[in-house]
Short mmCIF file of C-alpha atoms in Angstrom, two decimals:
data_model
loop_
_atom_site.label_atom_id
_atom_site.label_comp_id
_atom_site.label_asym_id
_atom_site.label_seq_id
_atom_site.Cartn_x
_atom_site.Cartn_y
_atom_site.Cartn_z
CA UNK K 1 86.92 90.64 122.48
CA UNK K 2 84.19 87.09 122.84
CA UNK K 3 81.69 89.24 120.83
CA UNK K 4 84.40 90.00 118.41
CA UNK K 5 84.99 86.32 117.96
CA UNK K 6 81.04 85.49 117.93
CA UNK K 7 80.94 88.38 114.92
CA UNK K 8 83.72 86.62 112.93
CA UNK K 9 83.28 82.97 113.32
CA UNK K 10 79.37 83.79 112.83
CA UNK K 11 80.11 86.02 109.63
CA UNK K 12 82.72 83.28 108.04
CA UNK K 13 79.97 80.74 108.43
CA UNK K 14 76.98 82.91 107.27
CA UNK K 15 78.85 85.43 105.04
CA UNK K 16 75.87 87.86 106.29
CA UNK K 17 75.79 90.71 108.71
CA UNK K 18 75.40 89.22 111.98
CA UNK K 19 73.11 91.54 114.65
CA UNK K 20 73.05 91.66 118.36
CA UNK K 21 70.22 89.82 118.92
CA UNK K 22 71.12 86.76 116.67
CA UNK K 23 74.50 86.68 119.08
CA UNK K 24 72.39 86.52 122.35
CA UNK K 25 69.97 83.91 120.93
CA UNK K 26 71.96 81.79 119.46
CA UNK K 27 75.64 82.00 121.12
CA UNK K 28 75.90 81.54 125.62
CA UNK K 29 78.55 84.56 125.74
CA UNK K 30 76.80 85.40 129.27
CA UNK K 31 75.95 88.85 128.98
CA UNK K 32 72.56 90.15 127.80
CA UNK K 33 71.45 91.54 124.10
CA UNK K 34 72.10 95.27 125.43
CA UNK K 35 75.84 94.44 126.44
CA UNK K 36 76.36 92.34 123.16
CA UNK K 37 74.91 95.65 121.63
CA UNK K 38 77.46 97.84 123.47
CA UNK K 39 80.42 95.66 122.75
CA UNK K 40 79.26 95.26 119.24
CA UNK K 41 79.02 99.53 118.89
CA UNK K 42 82.38 99.55 120.91
CA UNK K 43 84.05 97.26 118.63
CA UNK K 44 82.56 99.65 115.34
CA UNK K 45 84.21 102.16 117.14
CA UNK K 46 87.74 101.01 117.30
CA UNK K 47 87.52 99.88 113.97
CA UNK K 48 87.20 95.81 114.44
CA UNK K 49 83.70 95.53 113.06
CA UNK K 50 81.76 98.36 110.63
CA UNK K 51 78.38 98.10 109.84
CA UNK K 52 77.20 98.31 106.39
CA UNK K 53 73.86 99.41 106.28
CA UNK K 54 71.62 101.61 109.84
CA UNK K 55 69.50 98.63 110.05
CA UNK K 56 72.00 95.86 109.46
CA UNK K 57 74.00 94.02 111.56
CA UNK K 58 78.40 94.25 111.83
CA UNK K 59 80.48 92.86 109.41
CA UNK K 60 84.68 92.11 110.38
CA UNK K 61 87.09 94.81 109.39
CA UNK K 62 90.87 93.67 108.17
CA UNK K 63 91.67 94.91 112.04
CA UNK K 64 89.06 92.45 113.38
CA UNK K 65 89.88 89.41 111.11
CA UNK K 66 93.81 90.37 112.33
CA UNK K 67 92.72 90.12 115.82
CA UNK K 68 91.00 87.09 115.36
CA UNK K 69 93.70 85.28 113.60
CA UNK K 70 95.95 86.30 115.39
CA UNK K 71 94.25 84.56 118.82
CA UNK K 72 94.31 81.67 117.13
CA UNK K 73 97.30 80.13 119.75
CA UNK K 74 96.86 76.28 118.27
CA UNK K 75 95.71 75.26 114.83
CA UNK K 76 92.36 73.43 115.06
CA UNK K 77 93.35 69.34 113.73
CA UNK K 78 92.02 68.33 110.95
CA UNK K 79 89.31 65.52 111.23
CA UNK K 80 90.33 61.82 110.81
CA UNK K 81 89.01 61.57 106.79
CA UNK K 82 91.02 64.48 105.63
CA UNK K 83 94.20 62.96 107.42
CA UNK K 84 93.69 59.64 105.97
CA UNK K 85 93.47 62.47 102.34
CA UNK K 86 96.49 63.88 102.41
CA UNK K 87 98.64 60.44 103.68
CA UNK K 88 96.36 58.70 101.38
CA UNK K 89 97.47 61.77 98.43
CA UNK K 90 101.00 62.00 99.32
CA UNK K 91 101.96 58.38 100.13
CA UNK K 92 101.00 57.26 96.33
CA UNK K 93 103.60 60.05 94.99
CA UNK K 94 106.11 58.63 92.88
CA UNK K 95 108.66 62.02 92.85
CA UNK K 96 108.64 65.19 94.46
CA UNK K 97 107.46 67.12 91.52
CA UNK K 98 104.13 64.63 91.79
CA UNK K 99 103.75 64.64 95.00
CA UNK K 100 103.57 68.52 94.75
CA UNK K 101 100.82 68.45 92.10
CA UNK K 102 98.70 66.08 93.74
CA UNK K 103 99.49 68.58 97.07
CA UNK K 104 97.80 71.30 95.57
CA UNK K 105 95.07 69.16 93.99
CA UNK K 106 93.87 68.40 97.52
CA UNK K 107 94.76 71.20 99.91
CA UNK K 108 92.13 73.17 96.92
CA UNK K 109 89.79 70.01 97.55
CA UNK K 110 90.07 70.28 101.33
CA UNK K 111 90.19 74.66 101.77
CA UNK K 112 87.48 74.75 98.40
CA UNK K 113 90.04 78.22 97.34
CA UNK K 114 93.14 78.58 95.00
CA UNK K 115 96.17 76.02 96.65
CA UNK K 116 99.46 77.09 95.08
CA UNK K 117 103.05 74.82 96.25
CA UNK K 118 106.27 75.97 95.10
CA UNK K 119 109.15 73.24 94.48
CA UNK K 120 112.53 73.70 96.15
CA UNK K 121 114.43 76.61 94.89
CA UNK K 122 118.37 75.17 93.92
CA UNK K 123 119.84 77.93 95.81
CA UNK K 124 118.52 76.38 99.20
CA UNK K 125 119.12 72.99 98.21
CA UNK K 126 122.36 70.35 99.47
CA UNK K 127 124.36 68.25 97.22
CA UNK K 128 123.63 64.63 97.22
CA UNK K 129 125.16 63.00 93.90
CA UNK K 130 126.62 64.60 90.86
CA UNK K 131 127.41 61.85 87.44
CA UNK K 132 129.68 63.56 84.90
CA UNK K 133 128.43 61.55 81.57
CA UNK K 134 130.08 62.45 77.92
CA UNK K 135 128.08 63.39 75.49
CA UNK K 136 130.43 64.74 72.54
CA UNK K 137 133.76 65.35 72.06
CA UNK K 138 134.04 68.84 73.82
CA UNK K 139 130.98 67.88 76.41
CA UNK K 140 130.18 66.46 79.80
CA UNK K 141 126.46 66.34 81.30
CA UNK K 142 126.66 67.02 84.93
CA UNK K 143 123.54 65.74 86.25
CA UNK K 144 122.66 66.84 89.81
CA UNK K 145 120.57 65.28 92.35
CA UNK K 146 119.69 67.32 95.43
CA UNK K 147 118.73 66.00 98.94
CA UNK K 148 114.62 67.56 97.72
CA UNK K 149 114.59 65.16 94.87
CA UNK K 150 115.58 67.35 92.17
CA UNK K 151 117.63 66.87 89.27
CA UNK K 152 119.29 69.11 86.88
CA UNK K 153 121.43 69.19 84.39
CA UNK K 154 124.69 71.24 82.72
CA UNK K 155 126.34 70.82 80.45
CA UNK K 156 130.12 71.27 81.05
CA UNK K 157 132.37 72.32 77.96
CA UNK K 158 136.12 70.94 77.53
CA UNK K 159 138.65 71.53 75.49
CA UNK K 160 139.92 67.46 75.82
CA UNK K 161 137.83 64.92 76.93
CA UNK K 162 139.25 62.78 79.67
CA UNK K 163 138.95 59.46 79.78
CA UNK K 164 136.66 57.41 81.28
CA UNK K 165 138.70 56.68 84.36
CA UNK K 166 139.44 60.16 85.07
CA UNK K 167 136.04 61.20 84.95
CA UNK K 168 134.85 58.33 87.10
CA UNK K 169 137.43 59.51 89.71
CA UNK K 170 136.90 63.06 89.96
CA UNK K 171 132.70 62.14 90.08
CA UNK K 172 133.28 58.94 92.88
CA UNK K 173 136.20 62.57 94.77
CA UNK K 174 133.22 65.03 95.07
CA UNK K 175 130.58 62.64 95.73
CA UNK K 176 132.98 61.96 98.58
CA UNK K 177 133.75 65.38 99.44
CA UNK K 178 130.64 66.90 98.99
CA UNK K 179 127.31 65.35 99.84
CA UNK K 180 125.84 67.32 101.87
CA UNK K 181 127.56 70.53 101.45
CA UNK K 182 125.15 73.34 99.51
CA UNK K 183 126.31 74.24 96.26
CA UNK K 184 127.81 77.02 96.67
CA UNK K 185 129.91 75.20 98.94
CA UNK K 186 130.48 72.67 96.90
CA UNK K 187 131.75 75.13 94.28
CA UNK K 188 134.46 75.41 96.17
CA UNK K 189 135.01 72.39 97.22
CA UNK K 190 135.29 71.30 93.84
CA UNK K 191 137.04 74.06 92.54
CA UNK K 192 140.01 73.29 95.36
CA UNK K 193 139.76 69.61 94.23
CA UNK K 194 140.27 70.41 90.53
CA UNK K 195 143.83 72.39 91.75
CA UNK K 196 144.84 69.78 93.69
CA UNK K 197 147.51 67.04 93.16
CA UNK K 198 146.88 64.29 90.83
CA UNK K 199 143.25 65.89 89.44
CA UNK K 200 145.70 67.38 86.78
CA UNK K 201 143.60 65.60 83.94
CA UNK K 202 140.43 66.69 85.18
CA UNK K 203 140.68 70.49 85.86
CA UNK K 204 138.99 71.93 83.16
CA UNK K 205 135.98 69.39 83.96
CA UNK K 206 136.47 70.21 87.54
CA UNK K 207 137.07 74.03 86.68
CA UNK K 208 133.52 73.67 84.73
CA UNK K 209 131.27 72.43 87.75
CA UNK K 210 132.12 74.22 89.82
CA UNK K 211 131.15 77.20 87.30
CA UNK K 212 127.55 75.29 87.27
CA UNK K 213 127.40 74.52 90.77
CA UNK K 214 127.82 78.50 91.58
CA UNK K 215 125.31 79.13 88.87
CA UNK K 216 122.78 76.77 90.37
CA UNK K 217 123.35 78.59 94.19
CA UNK K 218 122.26 81.61 92.60
CA UNK K 219 119.44 80.73 91.58
CA UNK K 220 117.05 81.85 94.16
CA UNK K 221 114.12 81.14 92.19
CA UNK K 222 111.76 78.19 92.99
CA UNK K 223 111.31 75.99 90.05
CA UNK K 224 108.01 76.18 89.59
CA UNK K 225 104.98 76.93 91.34
CA UNK K 226 101.57 74.12 91.39
CA UNK K 227 98.28 75.86 91.66
CA UNK K 228 94.76 74.25 91.77
CA UNK K 229 91.56 75.60 92.39
CA UNK K 230 91.11 78.39 90.41
CA UNK K 231 87.81 77.12 89.44
CA UNK K 232 86.43 77.72 92.89
CA UNK K 233 86.87 81.74 92.89
CA UNK K 234 83.21 81.60 90.71
CA UNK K 235 81.92 80.03 93.62
CA UNK K 236 82.84 82.62 96.29
CA UNK K 237 84.08 86.22 95.20
CA UNK K 238 81.71 88.77 93.33
CA UNK K 239 82.08 89.10 89.48
CA UNK K 240 83.69 92.82 90.38
CA UNK K 241 86.61 91.31 92.56
CA UNK K 242 87.25 88.32 90.22
CA UNK K 243 89.18 90.60 87.34
CA UNK K 244 92.37 91.65 89.70
CA UNK K 245 92.07 88.48 91.54
CA UNK K 246 93.23 86.29 88.65
CA UNK K 247 95.32 89.17 87.67
CA UNK K 248 97.39 88.46 90.78
CA UNK K 249 97.12 84.84 89.95
CA UNK K 250 98.59 85.47 86.70
CA UNK K 251 101.79 87.59 88.84
CA UNK K 252 103.47 84.39 89.54
CA UNK K 253 106.93 86.79 91.13
CA UNK K 254 104.26 88.46 93.25
CA UNK K 255 102.76 85.43 94.43
CA UNK K 256 106.13 83.72 95.38
CA UNK K 257 107.57 86.84 96.88
CA UNK K 258 104.56 87.31 99.73
CA UNK K 259 103.65 83.39 100.12
CA UNK K 260 107.67 82.57 101.00
CA UNK K 261 107.98 85.94 102.94
CA UNK K 262 104.68 84.94 105.02
CA UNK K 263 106.08 81.07 105.59
CA UNK K 264 109.58 82.52 106.69
CA UNK K 265 107.56 84.42 109.00
CA UNK K 266 107.83 83.41 112.77
CA UNK K 267 104.59 82.17 114.43
CA UNK K 268 103.33 80.28 117.15
CA UNK K 269 100.93 78.45 114.33
CA UNK K 270 104.10 78.15 111.88
CA UNK K 271 101.51 79.34 109.40
CA UNK K 272 101.58 83.33 108.01
CA UNK K 273 98.29 84.94 106.72
CA UNK K 274 97.85 87.92 105.27
CA UNK K 275 94.25 89.92 104.91
CA UNK K 276 93.97 92.06 102.35
CA UNK K 277 96.04 94.92 102.24
CA UNK K 278 98.72 93.55 103.97
CA UNK K 279 99.92 92.02 101.29
CA UNK K 280 100.38 95.63 99.71
CA UNK K 281 99.39 94.42 96.47
CA UNK K 282 95.96 96.30 95.19
CA UNK K 283 94.74 92.77 93.38
CA UNK K 284 94.86 91.00 96.67
CA UNK K 285 92.02 93.97 98.65
CA UNK K 286 89.66 91.09 99.22
CA UNK K 287 91.50 88.08 99.72
CA UNK K 288 93.53 86.35 101.98
CA UNK K 289 96.76 84.50 101.68
CA UNK K 290 97.86 81.79 104.22
CA UNK K 291 101.43 80.05 103.66
CA UNK K 292 103.33 78.42 105.67
CA UNK K 293 107.12 76.66 104.82
CA UNK K 294 108.12 72.57 104.35
CA UNK K 295 112.37 71.98 104.27
CA UNK K 296 114.36 69.34 105.67
CA UNK K 297 113.13 67.84 108.69
CA UNK K 298 115.48 67.66 111.90
CA UNK K 299 113.93 64.93 113.29
CA UNK K 300 111.33 63.11 110.85
CA UNK K 301 107.85 61.22 112.18
CA UNK K 302 107.98 57.69 112.05
CA UNK K 303 104.47 57.06 111.31
CA UNK K 304 101.10 57.99 110.73
CA UNK K 305 100.30 58.85 114.35
CA UNK K 306 103.23 61.05 114.97
CA UNK K 307 102.18 62.99 111.82
CA UNK K 308 98.82 63.71 112.48
CA UNK K 309 98.25 67.02 114.32
CA UNK K 310 100.47 66.84 117.37
CA UNK K 311 102.49 70.07 118.93
CA UNK K 312 103.60 73.03 116.72
CA UNK K 313 106.95 72.30 116.93
CA UNK K 314 106.48 69.00 115.38
CA UNK K 315 108.37 68.59 112.16
CA UNK K 316 110.12 71.45 112.76
CA UNK K 317 112.55 72.37 110.16
CA UNK K 318 116.21 73.87 109.88
CA UNK K 319 114.44 76.68 107.31
CA UNK K 320 112.09 76.50 105.06
CA UNK K 321 112.83 75.80 101.50
CA UNK K 322 109.60 75.94 100.03
CA UNK K 323 105.56 76.96 100.86
CA UNK K 324 102.43 75.72 100.15
CA UNK K 325 99.72 78.32 100.70
CA UNK K 326 95.78 79.31 99.67
CA UNK K 327 94.31 81.84 98.43
CA UNK K 328 90.75 82.78 99.32
CA UNK K 329 88.22 85.23 100.34
CA UNK K 330 88.76 87.72 103.10
CA UNK K 331 85.85 85.68 105.11
CA UNK K 332 88.02 82.44 104.54
CA UNK K 333 87.38 79.75 107.53
CA UNK K 334 90.79 80.70 108.53
CA UNK K 335 91.07 78.48 111.32
CA UNK K 336 90.06 75.53 108.75
CA UNK K 337 92.62 77.11 106.26
CA UNK K 338 95.68 77.32 108.46
CA UNK K 339 94.90 73.62 109.53
CA UNK K 340 95.18 72.38 106.06
CA UNK K 341 97.71 74.36 104.92
CA UNK K 342 99.79 73.76 107.78
CA UNK K 343 99.30 69.79 107.88
CA UNK K 344 100.37 69.57 104.08
CA UNK K 345 103.29 71.74 104.95
CA UNK K 346 104.26 69.16 107.47
CA UNK K 347 103.46 65.81 105.19
CA UNK K 348 106.05 67.63 102.25
CA UNK K 349 108.51 68.22 104.83
CA UNK K 350 107.95 64.21 105.84
CA UNK K 351 108.45 63.76 101.98
CA UNK K 352 111.51 65.65 101.21
CA UNK K 353 113.40 64.16 104.39
CA UNK K 354 112.90 61.01 103.07
CA UNK K 355 113.48 61.86 99.37
CA UNK K 356 116.42 62.81 101.15
CA UNK K 357 117.77 60.13 103.15
CA UNK K 358 117.49 57.94 99.84
CA UNK K 359 114.48 55.64 100.97
#
């Protein structure tokens, strides 16, 4: 397995078949060239390596990459310059959308691959504030702000417009009783509130608001995908592989489901990896996908030094509310890509936590 790791690392670096003589010369594996040659033959028999040509060295198979990735128990820390770059990019964000766009650009620059960042879906958000504004004779505009910083607007139709005092009273009650609730719970709370004593004049508005919350709670889709780095594909892949991969990037629903599932799988590194055919997506047969979830931090970190690279449990989340990921060739630098994806996910977790606290 040390020989396998050496082959994978050398092939990732050179993208040329790796021979036993080169390993014996460049690596201190503590065994003879003949032993390395026998081990490589055994690894080929077991499906970890393949020999593209009779006289050539060997290259890793999907099984070889999978073994390599699964043994990355710890993710290599990013360099100080990379950490400063992430901090600089995200610290200047003026909104969640801006932070997500910046994250996609930065991750693409770090990895040299395609970066994809999803905005949180409303179905996983909790209510932070709602404002009710009359906009017509029979229409109220509900401006809903969630803990992730997302702002959604819904028109509420009523047969008779309540007074300004009644509208303010309803808004105050909703914000007091629903703050921190999921949108589905908030829907039930508002409906019960409208049916209670003292709210008869705004019952219709309360029911309409409850319906709006329920509709938002059923929205399982991420609001938007932010993508960067497609130009990198032309420098890292053969032309025959480009067309299907671009097709895959167009199929955002497929990518969203794949990367979301990867980000929610339990992992010692906090990062999910799909290699080649593991994605069950023909267009990604020659590509690997690395993804990590970001969400609400149970104990937001206080400063950059704590936020850089510490234990795998750092910035733990209740559950991911969205994902950040990278797509590249199967011979990508997995250790570096996983480190970059995890670091950006942690910074987004911190950003969302800060936004949710009202800072």
